[in-house]
PDB file of C-alpha atoms in Angstrom:
ATOM      1  CA  MET K 253     112.685  87.868 108.424  1.00  0.00           C
ATOM      2  CA  PHE K 254     110.199  90.727 108.524  1.00  0.00           C
ATOM      3  CA  ASN K 255     109.616  93.093 105.616  1.00  0.00           C
ATOM      4  CA  VAL K 256     109.617  96.477 107.381  1.00  0.00           C
ATOM      5  CA  ALA K 257     108.257  99.369 105.323  1.00  0.00           C
ATOM      6  CA  GLU K 258     109.480 102.016 107.773  1.00  0.00           C
ATOM      7  CA  ARG K 259     110.565 102.483 111.373  1.00  0.00           C
ATOM      8  CA  PHE K 260     110.613 105.758 113.241  1.00  0.00           C
ATOM      9  CA  ILE K 261     109.995 107.596 116.510  1.00  0.00           C
ATOM     10  CA  SER K 262     107.097 109.996 116.844  1.00  0.00           C
ATOM     11  CA  ILE K 263     104.203 110.748 119.147  1.00  0.00           C
ATOM     12  CA  ASN K 264     101.210 108.449 119.129  1.00  0.00           C
ATOM     13  CA  GLY K 265      98.634 110.423 117.189  1.00  0.00           C
ATOM     14  CA  GLU K 266      95.681 108.502 118.597  1.00  0.00           C
ATOM     15  CA  GLY K 267      94.659 105.747 120.986  1.00  0.00           C
ATOM     16  CA  GLN K 268      95.536 104.918 124.571  1.00  0.00           C
ATOM     17  CA  LYS K 269      98.981 106.502 124.412  1.00  0.00           C
ATOM     18  CA  ALA K 270      97.987 109.561 122.350  1.00  0.00           C
ATOM     19  CA  GLY K 271     100.512 112.343 122.755  1.00  0.00           C
ATOM     20  CA  GLN K 272     103.230 110.061 124.113  1.00  0.00           C
ATOM     21  CA  LEU K 273     106.431 109.091 122.343  1.00  0.00           C
ATOM     22  CA  ALA K 274     106.388 105.721 120.598  1.00  0.00           C
ATOM     23  CA  VAL K 275     108.554 103.660 118.294  1.00  0.00           C
ATOM     24  CA  PHE K 276     106.642 102.650 115.172  1.00  0.00           C
ATOM     25  CA  ILE K 277     107.429  99.522 113.174  1.00  0.00           C
ATOM     26  CA  ARG K 278     105.398  99.446 109.974  1.00  0.00           C
ATOM     27  CA  PHE K 279     105.221  96.123 108.150  1.00  0.00           C
ATOM     28  CA  ALA K 280     104.606  95.901 104.424  1.00  0.00           C
ATOM     29  CA  GLY K 281     101.475  94.270 103.070  1.00  0.00           C
ATOM     30  CA  CYS K 282      97.761  94.385 103.809  1.00  0.00           C
ATOM     31  CA  ASN K 283      94.865  92.155 102.749  1.00  0.00           C
ATOM     32  CA  LEU K 284      92.359  95.046 102.701  1.00  0.00           C
ATOM     33  CA  ARG K 285      91.967  98.097 100.473  1.00  0.00           C
ATOM     34  CA  CYS K 286      90.057 100.658 102.501  1.00  0.00           C
ATOM     35  CA  SER K 287      88.805 103.753 100.683  1.00  0.00           C
ATOM     36  CA  TYR K 288      90.251 106.080 103.327  1.00  0.00           C
ATOM     37  CA  CYS K 289      93.572 104.286 103.848  1.00  0.00           C
ATOM     38  CA  ASP K 290      96.331 106.777 104.645  1.00  0.00           C
ATOM     39  CA  THR K 291      99.204 104.298 104.318  1.00  0.00           C
ATOM     40  CA  TRP K 292      98.216 102.806 100.943  1.00  0.00           C
ATOM     41  CA  TRP K 293     101.846 102.861  99.817  1.00  0.00           C
ATOM     42  CA  ALA K 294     102.680 100.153 102.411  1.00  0.00           C
ATOM     43  CA  ASN K 295      99.866  97.779 101.380  1.00  0.00           C
ATOM     44  CA  ASP K 296     101.889  95.869  98.771  1.00  0.00           C
ATOM     45  CA  PHE K 297     103.369  92.635 100.140  1.00  0.00           C
ATOM     46  CA  GLY K 298     106.079  92.964  97.497  1.00  0.00           C
ATOM     47  CA  LEU K 299     107.217  96.362  98.747  1.00  0.00           C
ATOM     48  CA  LYS K 300     111.004  96.517  98.976  1.00  0.00           C
ATOM     49  CA  GLY K 301     111.494  97.481 102.583  1.00  0.00           C
ATOM     50  CA  GLU K 302     114.120  96.443 105.113  1.00  0.00           C
ATOM     51  CA  ASN K 303     114.414  92.728 105.824  1.00  0.00           C
ATOM     52  CA  LEU K 304     114.944  92.530 109.579  1.00  0.00           C
ATOM     53  CA  THR K 305     114.981  89.684 112.070  1.00  0.00           C
ATOM     54  CA  ALA K 306     113.035  89.828 115.330  1.00  0.00           C
ATOM     55  CA  GLU K 307     116.341  90.300 117.140  1.00  0.00           C
ATOM     56  CA  GLN K 308     117.279  93.265 114.940  1.00  0.00           C
ATOM     57  CA  ILE K 309     113.887  94.901 115.498  1.00  0.00           C
ATOM     58  CA  LEU K 310     114.219  94.463 119.264  1.00  0.00           C
ATOM     59  CA  GLU K 311     117.770  95.856 119.200  1.00  0.00           C
ATOM     60  CA  TYR K 312     116.606  98.924 117.263  1.00  0.00           C
ATOM     61  CA  ILE K 313     113.700  99.576 119.625  1.00  0.00           C
ATOM     62  CA  LEU K 314     115.839  99.216 122.745  1.00  0.00           C
ATOM     63  CA  SER K 315     118.428 101.583 121.254  1.00  0.00           C
ATOM     64  CA  THR K 316     115.810 104.360 121.058  1.00  0.00           C
ATOM     65  CA  LYS K 317     115.128 104.194 124.824  1.00  0.00           C
ATOM     66  CA  VAL K 318     111.420 104.778 124.031  1.00  0.00           C
ATOM     67  CA  HIS K 319     109.146 102.432 125.981  1.00  0.00           C
ATOM     68  CA  ASN K 320     105.955 102.506 123.856  1.00  0.00           C
ATOM     69  CA  VAL K 321     105.984 100.368 120.712  1.00  0.00           C
ATOM     70  CA  THR K 322     103.371 100.311 117.943  1.00  0.00           C
ATOM     71  CA  LEU K 323     103.431  97.466 115.421  1.00  0.00           C
ATOM     72  CA  THR K 324     101.387  98.547 112.435  1.00  0.00           C
ATOM     73  CA  GLY K 325     101.116  98.149 108.693  1.00  0.00           C
ATOM     74  CA  GLY K 326      99.952  96.992 106.450  1.00  0.00           C
ATOM     75  CA  GLU K 327      98.615  94.231 108.649  1.00  0.00           C
ATOM     76  CA  PRO K 328     101.129  93.032 111.261  1.00  0.00           C
ATOM     77  CA  LEU K 329      99.202  89.900 112.289  1.00  0.00           C
ATOM     78  CA  MET K 330      99.652  88.387 108.824  1.00  0.00           C
ATOM     79  CA  ARG K 331     103.366  87.775 109.532  1.00  0.00           C
ATOM     80  CA  PRO K 332     103.907  84.081 110.391  1.00  0.00           C
ATOM     81  CA  GLU K 333     106.553  84.800 113.044  1.00  0.00           C
ATOM     82  CA  ILE K 334     104.841  87.818 114.617  1.00  0.00           C
ATOM     83  CA  GLU K 335     104.108  85.940 117.858  1.00  0.00           C
ATOM     84  CA  GLU K 336     107.827  85.425 118.453  1.00  0.00           C
ATOM     85  CA  LEU K 337     108.501  89.143 117.960  1.00  0.00           C
ATOM     86  CA  ILE K 338     105.590  90.214 120.173  1.00  0.00           C
ATOM     87  CA  SER K 339     106.734  87.884 122.940  1.00  0.00           C
ATOM     88  CA  MET K 340     110.283  89.245 122.775  1.00  0.00           C
ATOM     89  CA  LEU K 341     109.099  92.851 122.968  1.00  0.00           C
ATOM     90  CA  VAL K 342     106.653  92.313 125.840  1.00  0.00           C
ATOM     91  CA  LYS K 343     109.171  90.299 127.851  1.00  0.00           C
ATOM     92  CA  ALA K 344     111.688  93.122 127.364  1.00  0.00           C
ATOM     93  CA  GLY K 345     109.364  95.311 129.426  1.00  0.00           C
ATOM     94  CA  LEU K 346     108.007  97.374 126.526  1.00  0.00           C
ATOM     95  CA  TRP K 347     104.397  98.578 126.164  1.00  0.00           C
ATOM     96  CA  VAL K 348     103.391  96.917 122.891  1.00  0.00           C
ATOM     97  CA  GLU K 349     100.392  97.912 120.789  1.00  0.00           C
ATOM     98  CA  ILE K 350      99.285  95.969 117.715  1.00  0.00           C
ATOM     99  CA  GLU K 351      97.241  97.957 115.205  1.00  0.00           C
ATOM    100  CA  THR K 352      95.159  95.365 113.336  1.00  0.00           C
ATOM    101  CA  ASN K 353      92.490  95.815 110.690  1.00  0.00           C
ATOM    102  CA  GLY K 354      89.777  93.578 112.147  1.00  0.00           C
ATOM    103  CA  SER K 355      89.797  90.947 109.405  1.00  0.00           C
ATOM    104  CA  VAL K 356      92.590  88.758 110.808  1.00  0.00           C
ATOM    105  CA  PRO K 357      92.212  86.496 113.872  1.00  0.00           C
ATOM    106  CA  LEU K 358      93.661  87.912 117.062  1.00  0.00           C
ATOM    107  CA  ARG K 359      96.325  85.575 118.394  1.00  0.00           C
ATOM    108  CA  PRO K 360      95.421  84.132 121.824  1.00  0.00           C
ATOM    109  CA  LEU K 361      98.892  84.776 123.240  1.00  0.00           C
ATOM    110  CA  GLU K 362      99.958  83.776 126.723  1.00  0.00           C
ATOM    111  CA  LYS K 363      99.363  86.363 129.450  1.00  0.00           C
ATOM    112  CA  ASP K 364     103.047  87.095 129.945  1.00  0.00           C
ATOM    113  CA  SER K 365     103.521  87.905 126.260  1.00  0.00           C
ATOM    114  CA  ARG K 366     100.157  89.440 125.320  1.00  0.00           C
ATOM    115  CA  PRO K 367     100.233  92.882 123.662  1.00  0.00           C
ATOM    116  CA  HIS K 368      97.536  95.556 123.657  1.00  0.00           C
ATOM    117  CA  PHE K 369      95.340  95.139 120.583  1.00  0.00           C
ATOM    118  CA  THR K 370      93.899  98.148 118.776  1.00  0.00           C
ATOM    119  CA  MET K 371      91.443  96.601 116.346  1.00  0.00           C
ATOM    120  CA  ASP K 372      89.605  98.494 113.631  1.00  0.00           C
ATOM    121  CA  TYR K 373      85.998  97.916 112.768  1.00  0.00           C
ATOM    122  CA  LYS K 374      85.750  98.986 109.139  1.00  0.00           C
ATOM    123  CA  THR K 375      82.679 101.152 108.656  1.00  0.00           C
ATOM    124  CA  PRO K 376      80.592 101.072 105.432  1.00  0.00           C
ATOM    125  CA  SER K 377      82.433 103.916 103.667  1.00  0.00           C
ATOM    126  CA  SER K 378      85.675 101.927 103.884  1.00  0.00           C
ATOM    127  CA  GLY K 379      84.270  99.377 101.427  1.00  0.00           C
ATOM    128  CA  MET K 380      85.681  96.596 103.615  1.00  0.00           C
ATOM    129  CA  GLU K 381      83.013  95.994 106.257  1.00  0.00           C
ATOM    130  CA  SER K 382      82.181  92.568 104.819  1.00  0.00           C
ATOM    131  CA  GLU K 383      85.723  91.433 105.715  1.00  0.00           C
ATOM    132  CA  MET K 384      85.319  92.012 109.450  1.00  0.00           C
ATOM    133  CA  LEU K 385      85.901  88.965 111.665  1.00  0.00           C
ATOM    134  CA  LEU K 386      83.294  89.444 114.369  1.00  0.00           C
ATOM    135  CA  SER K 387      84.561  86.481 116.407  1.00  0.00           C
ATOM    136  CA  ASN K 388      87.509  88.716 117.365  1.00  0.00           C
ATOM    137  CA  PHE K 389      85.208  90.569 119.760  1.00  0.00           C
ATOM    138  CA  ASP K 390      85.221  87.465 121.969  1.00  0.00           C
ATOM    139  CA  LEU K 391      89.004  87.717 122.404  1.00  0.00           C
ATOM    140  CA  LEU K 392      89.140  91.359 123.455  1.00  0.00           C
ATOM    141  CA  GLU K 393      90.167  92.280 126.985  1.00  0.00           C
ATOM    142  CA  SER K 394      89.690  95.431 129.050  1.00  0.00           C
ATOM    143  CA  ASP K 395      93.014  96.971 127.945  1.00  0.00           C
ATOM    144  CA  ASP K 396      92.291  96.446 124.249  1.00  0.00           C
ATOM    145  CA  VAL K 397      90.690  98.972 121.878  1.00  0.00           C
ATOM    146  CA  VAL K 398      88.128  98.822 119.102  1.00  0.00           C
ATOM    147  CA  LYS K 399      88.477 101.815 116.795  1.00  0.00           C
ATOM    148  CA  PHE K 400      85.798 103.154 114.441  1.00  0.00           C
ATOM    149  CA  VAL K 401      86.824 105.582 111.696  1.00  0.00           C
ATOM    150  CA  CYS K 402      83.744 107.337 110.320  1.00  0.00           C
ATOM    151  CA  GLY K 403      83.331 109.262 107.089  1.00  0.00           C
ATOM    152  CA  SER K 404      79.548 109.691 106.981  1.00  0.00           C
ATOM    153  CA  ARG K 405      76.326 109.608 108.994  1.00  0.00           C
ATOM    154  CA  GLU K 406      75.848 106.037 107.798  1.00  0.00           C
ATOM    155  CA  ASP K 407      79.217 105.145 109.356  1.00  0.00           C
ATOM    156  CA  LEU K 408      78.194 106.762 112.637  1.00  0.00           C
ATOM    157  CA  ASN K 409      74.921 104.831 112.714  1.00  0.00           C
ATOM    158  CA  ARG K 410      76.731 101.567 112.029  1.00  0.00           C
ATOM    159  CA  THR K 411      79.237 102.361 114.773  1.00  0.00           C
ATOM    160  CA  TYR K 412      76.392 102.821 117.239  1.00  0.00           C
ATOM    161  CA  ASP K 413      74.793  99.530 116.153  1.00  0.00           C
ATOM    162  CA  ILE K 414      78.012  97.533 116.600  1.00  0.00           C
ATOM    163  CA  ILE K 415      78.891  99.105 119.954  1.00  0.00           C
ATOM    164  CA  THR K 416      75.460  98.323 121.366  1.00  0.00           C
ATOM    165  CA  GLU K 417      74.988  94.895 119.769  1.00  0.00           C
ATOM    166  CA  TYR K 418      78.325  93.608 121.097  1.00  0.00           C
ATOM    167  CA  ASN K 419      78.283  95.617 124.339  1.00  0.00           C
ATOM    168  CA  LEU K 420      81.786  96.825 123.506  1.00  0.00           C
ATOM    169  CA  THR K 421      82.129  99.515 126.157  1.00  0.00           C
ATOM    170  CA  GLN K 422      81.785  96.795 128.801  1.00  0.00           C
ATOM    171  CA  LYS K 423      84.469  94.613 127.145  1.00  0.00           C
ATOM    172  CA  CYS K 424      87.184  97.024 126.097  1.00  0.00           C
ATOM    173  CA  LYS K 425      88.018 100.624 125.282  1.00  0.00           C
ATOM    174  CA  VAL K 426      86.161 102.162 122.333  1.00  0.00           C
ATOM    175  CA  TYR K 427      87.428 105.036 120.183  1.00  0.00           C
ATOM    176  CA  LEU K 428      85.691 106.987 117.436  1.00  0.00           C
ATOM    177  CA  SER K 429      87.370 109.281 114.929  1.00  0.00           C
ATOM    178  CA  CYS K 430      86.618 110.960 111.612  1.00  0.00           C
ATOM    179  CA  VAL K 431      88.029 110.354 108.162  1.00  0.00           C
ATOM    180  CA  PHE K 432      90.224 113.414 107.683  1.00  0.00           C
ATOM    181  CA  ASP K 433      88.383 116.061 105.574  1.00  0.00           C
ATOM    182  CA  LYS K 434      85.334 113.787 105.119  1.00  0.00           C
ATOM    183  CA  LEU K 435      83.351 114.142 108.340  1.00  0.00           C
ATOM    184  CA  GLU K 436      83.344 117.169 110.605  1.00  0.00           C
ATOM    185  CA  PRO K 437      84.437 116.348 114.168  1.00  0.00           C
ATOM    186  CA  SER K 438      81.547 118.440 115.478  1.00  0.00           C
ATOM    187  CA  GLU K 439      79.057 116.171 113.699  1.00  0.00           C
ATOM    188  CA  ALA K 440      80.587 113.099 115.335  1.00  0.00           C
ATOM    189  CA  VAL K 441      80.450 114.702 118.784  1.00  0.00           C
ATOM    190  CA  GLU K 442      76.821 115.756 118.261  1.00  0.00           C
ATOM    191  CA  PHE K 443      76.055 112.157 117.290  1.00  0.00           C
ATOM    192  CA  MET K 444      77.658 110.915 120.505  1.00  0.00           C
ATOM    193  CA  LYS K 445      75.466 113.315 122.485  1.00  0.00           C
ATOM    194  CA  GLU K 446      72.361 112.271 120.554  1.00  0.00           C
ATOM    195  CA  LYS K 447      72.990 108.568 121.192  1.00  0.00           C
ATOM    196  CA  ASN K 448      74.301 109.048 124.741  1.00  0.00           C
ATOM    197  CA  LEU K 449      77.486 107.164 123.917  1.00  0.00           C
ATOM    198  CA  ASN K 450      78.915 106.814 127.405  1.00  0.00           C
ATOM    199  CA  GLY K 451      82.327 105.149 127.592  1.00  0.00           C
ATOM    200  CA  VAL K 452      83.248 106.045 123.987  1.00  0.00           C
ATOM    201  CA  ASN K 453      86.365 108.168 123.424  1.00  0.00           C
ATOM    202  CA  PHE K 454      86.334 110.685 120.581  1.00  0.00           C
ATOM    203  CA  GLN K 455      89.760 111.328 119.099  1.00  0.00           C
ATOM    204  CA  LEU K 456      91.462 113.384 116.426  1.00  0.00           C
ATOM    205  CA  GLN K 457      94.526 112.094 114.575  1.00  0.00           C
ATOM    206  CA  MET K 458      96.966 114.559 116.094  1.00  0.00           C
ATOM    207  CA  HIS K 459      99.791 113.784 113.696  1.00  0.00           C
ATOM    208  CA  LYS K 460      97.651 115.044 110.801  1.00  0.00           C
ATOM    209  CA  PHE K 461      97.336 118.429 112.478  1.00  0.00           C
ATOM    210  CA  ILE K 462     101.017 118.693 113.421  1.00  0.00           C
ATOM    211  CA  TRP K 463     102.376 117.614 110.020  1.00  0.00           C
ATOM    212  CA  ASN K 464     101.052 117.377 106.470  1.00  0.00           C
ATOM    213  CA  PRO K 465      98.436 114.588 106.453  1.00  0.00           C
ATOM    214  CA  ASP K 466     100.370 112.761 103.718  1.00  0.00           C
ATOM    215  CA  LYS K 467     103.771 112.983 105.400  1.00  0.00           C
ATOM    216  CA  ARG K 468     105.418 109.624 106.157  1.00  0.00           C
ATOM    217  CA  GLY K 469     107.490 108.714 109.175  1.00  0.00           C
ATOM    218  CA  VAL K 470     105.421 110.700 111.658  1.00  0.00           C
TER     219      VAL K 470
END
């Protein structure tokens, strides 16, 4: 059984499928406590959500007729049976994205059941950078994403260091965004120009401009 904090249809606010419809399955519970977390209410493993089987989750997703699926949290990779669910969703012909916080090992799934990983690298202002599992970079593929959320110049500098040290733009897709109301987007773009960050995608969290930034289920 999976403890599901919420499930809903919306547009993807960021990432590879930004602007496209997606079904979101948010699992309860996270091992990190980031300073800028915008889904803090779902971080408690004891949250009383819906207890759903993998089959029930698949049935719900198929009933929506939406092809993009985002498994998020909380931290979805901390669920013991998540590989079974991922395999079921991928083999059903769905485009499956796993949003993971960078501190949990990526599962080396078989090719025919591998999802698209969107992995955070927690910048210094998050307070969680020490929890990052750098060995995950070795498991990334060209259709995966590393995402940096920056709230300060220090965060931007650290982002540059990690991208260059691990040659990330040659391994996978790289996205950079700003902590909402903490760092001006223009400052991040000027930084990209200053550092000549070719191959890095700047993004805004569209859902926070369409709806109230604190609104759930969007």
